[in-house]
XYZ file of C-alpha atoms in Angstrom:
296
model
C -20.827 0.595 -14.785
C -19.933 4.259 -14.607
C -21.493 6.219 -11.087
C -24.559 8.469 -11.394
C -23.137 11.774 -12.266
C -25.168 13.898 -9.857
C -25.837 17.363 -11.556
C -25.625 20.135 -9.425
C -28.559 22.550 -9.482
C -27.040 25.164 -7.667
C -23.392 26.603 -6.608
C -21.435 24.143 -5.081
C -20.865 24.319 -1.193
C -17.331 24.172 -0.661
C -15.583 26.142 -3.523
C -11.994 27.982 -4.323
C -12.543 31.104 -6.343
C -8.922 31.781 -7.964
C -7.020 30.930 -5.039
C -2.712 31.092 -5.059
C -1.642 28.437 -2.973
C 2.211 28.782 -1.684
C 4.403 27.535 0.823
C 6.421 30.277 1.912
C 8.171 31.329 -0.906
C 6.980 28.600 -2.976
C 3.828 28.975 -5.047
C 2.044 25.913 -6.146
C -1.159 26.909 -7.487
C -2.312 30.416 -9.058
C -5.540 32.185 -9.663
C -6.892 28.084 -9.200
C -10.892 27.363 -9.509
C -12.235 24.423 -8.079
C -15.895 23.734 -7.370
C -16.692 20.084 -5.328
C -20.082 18.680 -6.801
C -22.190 18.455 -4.177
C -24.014 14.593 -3.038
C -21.323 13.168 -5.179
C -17.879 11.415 -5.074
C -14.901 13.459 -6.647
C -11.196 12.067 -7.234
C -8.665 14.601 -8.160
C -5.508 12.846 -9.993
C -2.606 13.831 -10.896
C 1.203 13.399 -10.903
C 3.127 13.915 -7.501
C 3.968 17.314 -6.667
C 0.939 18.434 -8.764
C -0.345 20.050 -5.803
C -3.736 17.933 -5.219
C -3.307 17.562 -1.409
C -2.274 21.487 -0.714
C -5.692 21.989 -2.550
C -7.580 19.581 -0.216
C -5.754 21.458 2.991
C -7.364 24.599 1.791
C -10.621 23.290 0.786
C -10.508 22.216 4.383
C -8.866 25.276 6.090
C -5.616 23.688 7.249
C -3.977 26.072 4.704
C -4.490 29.828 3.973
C -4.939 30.974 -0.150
C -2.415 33.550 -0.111
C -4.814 35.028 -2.818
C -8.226 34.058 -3.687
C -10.868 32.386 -1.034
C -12.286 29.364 -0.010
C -16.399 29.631 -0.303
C -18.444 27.493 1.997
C -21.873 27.771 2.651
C -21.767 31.217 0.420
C -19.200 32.572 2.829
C -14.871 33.374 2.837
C -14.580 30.164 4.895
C -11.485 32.139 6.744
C -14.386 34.432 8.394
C -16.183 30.798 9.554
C -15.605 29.802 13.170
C -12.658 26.990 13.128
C -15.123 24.741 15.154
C -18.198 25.304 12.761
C -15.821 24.771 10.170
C -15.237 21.674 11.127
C -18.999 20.402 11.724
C -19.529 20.801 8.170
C -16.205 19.799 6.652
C -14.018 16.204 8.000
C -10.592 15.959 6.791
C -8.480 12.727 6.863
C -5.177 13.907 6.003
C -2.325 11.435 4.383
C -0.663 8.578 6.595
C -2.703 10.310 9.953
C -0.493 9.828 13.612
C -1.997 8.792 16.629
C -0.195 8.288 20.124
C 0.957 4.744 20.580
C -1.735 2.232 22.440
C -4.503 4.502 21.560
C -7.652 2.493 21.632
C -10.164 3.197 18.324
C -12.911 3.888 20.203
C -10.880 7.171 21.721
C -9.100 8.265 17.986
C -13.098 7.973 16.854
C -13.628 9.900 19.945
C -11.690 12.617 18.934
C -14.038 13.374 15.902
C -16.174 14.889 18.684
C -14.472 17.794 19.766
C -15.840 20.283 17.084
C -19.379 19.616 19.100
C -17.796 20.135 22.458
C -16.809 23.069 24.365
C -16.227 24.268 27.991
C -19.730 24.018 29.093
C -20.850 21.266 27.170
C -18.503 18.261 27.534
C -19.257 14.402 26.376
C -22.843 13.714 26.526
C -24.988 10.910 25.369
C -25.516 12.098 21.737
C -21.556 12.033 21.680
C -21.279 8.135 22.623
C -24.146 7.864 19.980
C -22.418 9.409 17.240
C -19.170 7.316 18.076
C -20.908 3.777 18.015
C -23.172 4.857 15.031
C -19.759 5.851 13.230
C -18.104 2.730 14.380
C -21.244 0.792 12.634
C -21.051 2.347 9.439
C -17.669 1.125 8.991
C -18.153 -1.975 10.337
C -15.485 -1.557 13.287
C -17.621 -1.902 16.106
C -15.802 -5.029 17.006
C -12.856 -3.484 16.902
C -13.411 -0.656 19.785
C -11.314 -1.742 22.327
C -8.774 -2.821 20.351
C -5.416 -0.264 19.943
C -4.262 0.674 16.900
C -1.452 -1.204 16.253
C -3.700 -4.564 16.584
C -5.777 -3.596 13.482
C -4.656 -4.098 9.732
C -3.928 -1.852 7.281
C -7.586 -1.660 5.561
C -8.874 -1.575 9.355
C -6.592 1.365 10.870
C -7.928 3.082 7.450
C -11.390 2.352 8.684
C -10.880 3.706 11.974
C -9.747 7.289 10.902
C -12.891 7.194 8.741
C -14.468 6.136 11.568
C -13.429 8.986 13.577
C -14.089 11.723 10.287
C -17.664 10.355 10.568
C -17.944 10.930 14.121
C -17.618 14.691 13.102
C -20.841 14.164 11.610
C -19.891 16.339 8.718
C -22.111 16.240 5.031
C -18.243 16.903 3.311
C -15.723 14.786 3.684
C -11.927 15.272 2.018
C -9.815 11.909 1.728
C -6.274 12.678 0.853
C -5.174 9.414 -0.697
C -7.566 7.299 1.975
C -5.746 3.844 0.352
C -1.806 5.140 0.444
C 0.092 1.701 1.266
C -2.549 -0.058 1.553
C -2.796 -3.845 -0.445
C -5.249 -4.011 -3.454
C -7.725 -5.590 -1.087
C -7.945 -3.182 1.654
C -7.718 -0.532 -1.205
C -11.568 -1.999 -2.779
C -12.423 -2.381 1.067
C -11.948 1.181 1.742
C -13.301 2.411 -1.238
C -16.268 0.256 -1.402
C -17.305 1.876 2.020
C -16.528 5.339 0.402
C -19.097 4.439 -2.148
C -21.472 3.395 0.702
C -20.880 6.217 3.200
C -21.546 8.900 -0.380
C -24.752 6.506 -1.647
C -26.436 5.238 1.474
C -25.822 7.846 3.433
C -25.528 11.216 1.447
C -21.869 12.499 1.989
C -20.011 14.426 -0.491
C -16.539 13.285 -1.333
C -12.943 14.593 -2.311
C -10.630 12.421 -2.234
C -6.941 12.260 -3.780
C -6.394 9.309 -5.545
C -3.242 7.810 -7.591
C -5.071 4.537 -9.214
C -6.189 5.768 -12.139
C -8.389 2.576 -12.506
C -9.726 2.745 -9.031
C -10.444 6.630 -9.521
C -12.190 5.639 -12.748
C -14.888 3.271 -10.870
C -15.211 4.867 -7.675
C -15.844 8.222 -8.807
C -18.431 10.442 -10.263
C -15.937 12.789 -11.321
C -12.711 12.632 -11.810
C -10.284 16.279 -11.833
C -7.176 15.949 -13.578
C -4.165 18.446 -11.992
C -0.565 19.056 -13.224
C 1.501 21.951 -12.208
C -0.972 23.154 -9.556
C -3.866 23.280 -12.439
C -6.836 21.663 -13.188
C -6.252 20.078 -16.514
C -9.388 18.665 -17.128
C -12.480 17.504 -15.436
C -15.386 15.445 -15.915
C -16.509 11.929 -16.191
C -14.108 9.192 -16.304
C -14.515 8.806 -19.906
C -14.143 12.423 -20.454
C -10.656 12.584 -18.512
C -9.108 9.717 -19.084
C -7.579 9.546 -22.318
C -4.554 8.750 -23.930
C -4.078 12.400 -24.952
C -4.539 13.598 -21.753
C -2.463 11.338 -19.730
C 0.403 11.835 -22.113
C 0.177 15.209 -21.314
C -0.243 15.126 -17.426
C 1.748 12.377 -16.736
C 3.721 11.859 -19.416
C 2.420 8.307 -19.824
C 1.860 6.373 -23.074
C -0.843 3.954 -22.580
C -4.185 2.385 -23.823
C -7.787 2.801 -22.757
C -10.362 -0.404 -23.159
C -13.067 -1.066 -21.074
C -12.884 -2.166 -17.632
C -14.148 -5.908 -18.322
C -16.064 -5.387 -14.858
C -17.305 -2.187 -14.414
C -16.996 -1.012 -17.959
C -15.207 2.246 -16.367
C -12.364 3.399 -18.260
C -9.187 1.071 -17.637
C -5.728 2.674 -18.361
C -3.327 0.015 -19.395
C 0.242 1.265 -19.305
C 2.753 1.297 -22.194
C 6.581 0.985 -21.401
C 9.425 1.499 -23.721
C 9.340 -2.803 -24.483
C 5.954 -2.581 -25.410
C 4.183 -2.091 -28.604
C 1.410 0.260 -28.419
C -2.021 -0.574 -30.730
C -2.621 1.472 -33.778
C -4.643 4.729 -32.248
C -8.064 3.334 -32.418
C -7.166 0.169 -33.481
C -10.155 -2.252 -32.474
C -9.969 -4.213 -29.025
C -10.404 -7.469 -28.771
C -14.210 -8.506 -26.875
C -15.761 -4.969 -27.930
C -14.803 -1.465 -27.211
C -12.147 0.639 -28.922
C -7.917 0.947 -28.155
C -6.595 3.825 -27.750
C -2.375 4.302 -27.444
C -1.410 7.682 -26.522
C 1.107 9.471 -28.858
C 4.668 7.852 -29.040
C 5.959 11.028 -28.430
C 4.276 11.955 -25.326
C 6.095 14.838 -23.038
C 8.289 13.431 -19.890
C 6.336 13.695 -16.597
């Protein structure tokens, strides 16, 4: 079954207002809007290079819009404090580094330092908000373990860990299940769901399964050539039109026979595509994307 889509009543917190994002020279997004729905879970898709992850680096103020701003709280988020910044807003960048035969409980450690400062070092609400972090992911077990002891799904878990530890309402997941199996993937994700229903947090995360965006999300935000394409439920974005036109993908939509999300079934070159709306077999509708759809 499709998420709650929670309805804003107000401005989002965390917003761009037509921001051009470049690397040097190189400009991948102009005049871009982006609002993040607040209390809900938000997947922004998209083909590689689209420029989803430079927009979650300056939704989180790792990168400066060289036109345009960054609104949080109903301020320029570049006149915010780096360290206040980051009490409000985690960010879990893709494949993270630690230092070899780091233990978890120091990486979730780490999450601390935004609460820390010369004259206030660790304190008793800091070891609180590291084991209560630990708990919600269910890694408590894991503490003294290093890093390379863990699996893939549980290192995942242990950078989440130490985003919670931040103890942030906003948290921005750039592709949270990259090389992950499909287990660890639903075992990351599930906890995603968890940390957003059970325990309030708003989510951005980058994802590339289309599928897994589609049941995991509220909303999903469809990018391609550093612009939002579409966005909206996952009915609403994924379709056949518009996936032949982001990614250059022929495929057909039928119900997920689980969640009854969206499911995007890929169409190669060997296959033969349904009549456009042809029925589906056990209820719903087919839809094929056009034949001729645009190369990605």
């Amino acid at each position: 079954m499709t998420p709650d889509d929670p309805s804003p009543a107000e401005p989002a917190r965390l917003r761009a207002e037509r921001v051009t994002l470049a690397y040097g020279d190189t400009v991948v997004s102009r005049g871009l809007d982006f609002a993040v729905p607040d209390h809900a879970v938000t997947a922004v898709i998209g083909p590689n290079g689209c420029g989803k992850s430079t927009l979650l680096r300056a939704l989180g103020r790792l990168l400066r819009p060289a036109a345009g701003r960054v609104v949080l709280d109903g301020r320029p988020i570049r006149s915010v404090p780096p360290r206040a910044v980051a009490r409000t807003v985690a960010v879990l960048p893709q494949s993270p580094q630690a230092p070899p035969g780091l233990a978890v409980a120091d990486l979730v450690a780490r999450g601390r330092h935004p609460h820390q400062s010369w004259y206030r070092q660790w304190s008793s609400g800091d070891r609180e908000a590291v084991a209560h972090a630990l708990e919600l992911t269910g890694m408590l077990d894991c503490a003294d373990r290093t890093l390379e002891q863990l699996s893939g799904g549980q290192r995942q878990r242990a950078w989440i860990s130490m985003a919670l530890a931040q103890e942030t309402d906003l948290l921005l997941l750039d592709e949270p299940t990259t090389f992950l199996d499909l287990a660890h993937q639903i075992e990351v994700l599930d906890l995603v769901r968890e940390l957003n229903e059970r325990h309030g947090r708003t989510v951005v995360m980058v994802l590339h399964d289309l599928n897994l965006a589609a049941r995991y999300a509220h909303r999903l935000v469809a990018m391609s050539r550093g612009a939002v394409r579409a966005e909206g439920t996952a009915e609403e974005v994924l379709t056949p039109e518009l996936l032949a036109e982001v990614f250059g993908l022929r495929c057909a939509v039928v119900p997920d026979p689980v969640s009854g999300t969206p499911l995007v079934v890929p169409v190669s070159a060997h296959d033969t595509a349904p009549a456009h709306g042809a029925a589906a077999t056990g209820g719903g509708s087919v839809r094929a994307g056009p034949a001729d759809a645009p190369a990605g």
